[in-house]
Amino acid sequence: MSPEEKERRNHDSSAETPPPIQAPWARLTESLEPNPSQSQPADELDTEISEAQAQLANLIRQRRLIELQQQVSDEQVALEVARKRLAATSSKGRSPTVSTAVNCCYSEV
């Protein structure tokens, strides 16, 4: 076989098989290309993800609302306790004669 034939044969064989780096690259490119049969499930998956994210956002809002309602309730209880304490303190400070008379009557009973 002449050197020209060897070169031509090598050239032909290299044209048939891509260099080693190009073969994996081509497979990777093919695997990343969208397949029409796979696009439908991907769209459904995207829809499910969007619905799940919306549901999660709603649950987070509801949880925050419940936390705020609990905080308001706790503050209302604390405010009522403070009002009662203030009323008790104010009534004791305003009329010492009335509280003395009341205490006097209770001590006799």
Short mmCIF file of C-alpha atoms in Angstrom, two decimals:
data_model
loop_
_atom_site.label_atom_id
_atom_site.label_comp_id
_atom_site.label_asym_id
_atom_site.label_seq_id
_atom_site.Cartn_x
_atom_site.Cartn_y
_atom_site.Cartn_z
CA MET A 1 0.00 0.00 0.00
CA SER A 2 1.39 3.34 -1.01
CA PRO A 3 1.69 6.21 1.47
CA GLU A 4 -1.01 8.06 -0.42
CA GLU A 5 -3.42 5.15 -0.01
CA LYS A 6 -2.60 4.90 3.72
CA GLU A 7 -3.22 8.61 4.17
CA ARG A 8 -6.47 8.42 2.21
CA ARG A 9 -7.57 5.38 4.23
CA ASN A 10 -6.70 7.15 7.51
CA HIS A 11 -8.50 10.24 6.29
CA ASP A 12 -11.58 8.20 5.34
CA SER A 13 -11.63 6.34 8.65
CA SER A 14 -11.26 9.58 10.60
CA ALA A 15 -14.19 11.03 8.68
CA GLU A 16 -16.34 8.06 9.65
CA THR A 17 -15.51 8.12 13.36
CA PRO A 18 -15.24 11.44 15.12
CA PRO A 19 -12.30 12.08 17.40
CA PRO A 20 -12.80 10.75 20.94
CA ILE A 21 -13.71 14.13 22.45
CA GLN A 22 -16.41 14.83 19.89
CA ALA A 23 -18.33 11.59 20.49
CA PRO A 24 -19.15 12.30 24.17
CA TRP A 25 -19.86 15.94 23.31
CA ALA A 26 -22.32 14.86 20.62
CA ARG A 27 -24.09 12.50 23.06
CA LEU A 28 -24.30 15.28 25.64
CA THR A 29 -25.73 17.67 23.07
CA GLU A 30 -28.30 15.09 22.00
CA SER A 31 -29.32 14.41 25.59
CA LEU A 32 -29.84 18.12 26.23
CA GLU A 33 -31.88 18.76 23.12
CA PRO A 34 -35.62 18.86 23.85
CA ASN A 35 -37.43 15.76 22.77
CA PRO A 36 -41.03 16.38 21.65
CA SER A 37 -42.26 13.37 23.62
CA GLN A 38 -40.53 14.68 26.76
CA SER A 39 -41.83 18.25 26.52
CA GLN A 40 -45.34 17.33 27.65
CA PRO A 41 -44.25 15.83 31.00
CA ALA A 42 -41.87 18.75 31.54
CA ASP A 43 -44.75 21.19 31.01
CA GLU A 44 -46.88 19.21 33.46
CA LEU A 45 -44.02 19.20 35.93
CA ASP A 46 -43.60 22.96 35.58
CA THR A 47 -47.32 23.37 36.21
CA GLU A 48 -47.15 21.17 39.31
CA ILE A 49 -44.15 23.12 40.58
CA SER A 50 -45.97 26.42 40.07
CA GLU A 51 -49.06 25.10 41.86
CA ALA A 52 -46.96 23.79 44.74
CA GLN A 53 -45.15 27.12 45.04
CA ALA A 54 -48.47 28.99 45.10
CA GLN A 55 -49.83 26.61 47.73
CA LEU A 56 -46.68 27.06 49.82
CA ALA A 57 -46.98 30.84 49.58
CA ASN A 58 -50.61 30.62 50.75
CA LEU A 59 -49.65 28.38 53.67
CA ILE A 60 -46.89 30.77 54.68
CA ARG A 61 -49.35 33.69 54.59
CA GLN A 62 -51.88 31.72 56.65
CA ARG A 63 -49.24 30.79 59.20
CA ARG A 64 -48.13 34.41 59.51
CA LEU A 65 -51.76 35.50 59.93
CA ILE A 66 -52.27 32.92 62.69
CA GLU A 67 -49.09 34.10 64.41
CA LEU A 68 -50.27 37.72 64.22
CA GLN A 69 -53.72 36.79 65.56
CA GLN A 70 -52.11 34.95 68.47
CA GLN A 71 -49.85 37.92 69.16
CA VAL A 72 -52.84 40.30 69.14
CA SER A 73 -54.74 37.97 71.47
CA ASP A 74 -51.79 37.79 73.88
CA GLU A 75 -51.44 41.57 73.86
CA GLN A 76 -55.19 42.00 74.48
CA VAL A 77 -54.96 39.72 77.52
CA ALA A 78 -51.94 41.63 78.81
CA LEU A 79 -53.76 44.93 78.21
CA GLU A 80 -56.83 43.72 80.10
CA VAL A 81 -54.65 42.61 83.03
CA ALA A 82 -52.94 46.01 83.02
CA ARG A 83 -56.33 47.81 82.94
CA LYS A 84 -57.58 45.80 85.91
CA ARG A 85 -54.38 46.48 87.80
CA LEU A 86 -54.64 50.19 86.98
CA ALA A 87 -58.29 50.30 88.02
CA ALA A 88 -57.48 48.55 91.30
CA THR A 89 -54.58 50.89 91.97
CA SER A 90 -56.60 53.97 91.02
CA SER A 91 -59.55 53.05 93.22
CA LYS A 92 -57.26 52.45 96.21
CA GLY A 93 -55.47 55.75 95.69
CA ARG A 94 -58.57 57.91 95.10
CA SER A 95 -60.71 57.27 98.14
CA PRO A 96 -58.86 55.94 101.14
CA THR A 97 -61.93 56.45 103.34
CA VAL A 98 -64.06 54.19 101.17
CA SER A 99 -61.45 51.46 101.09
CA THR A 100 -60.98 51.80 104.87
CA ALA A 101 -64.70 51.55 105.43
CA VAL A 102 -64.90 48.50 103.19
CA ASN A 103 -61.94 46.90 104.93
CA CYS A 104 -63.50 47.73 108.27
CA CYS A 105 -66.76 46.03 107.39
CA TYR A 106 -65.06 42.93 106.04
CA SER A 107 -62.90 42.57 109.11
CA GLU A 108 -65.99 42.58 111.33
CA VAL A 109 -67.61 39.74 109.41
#
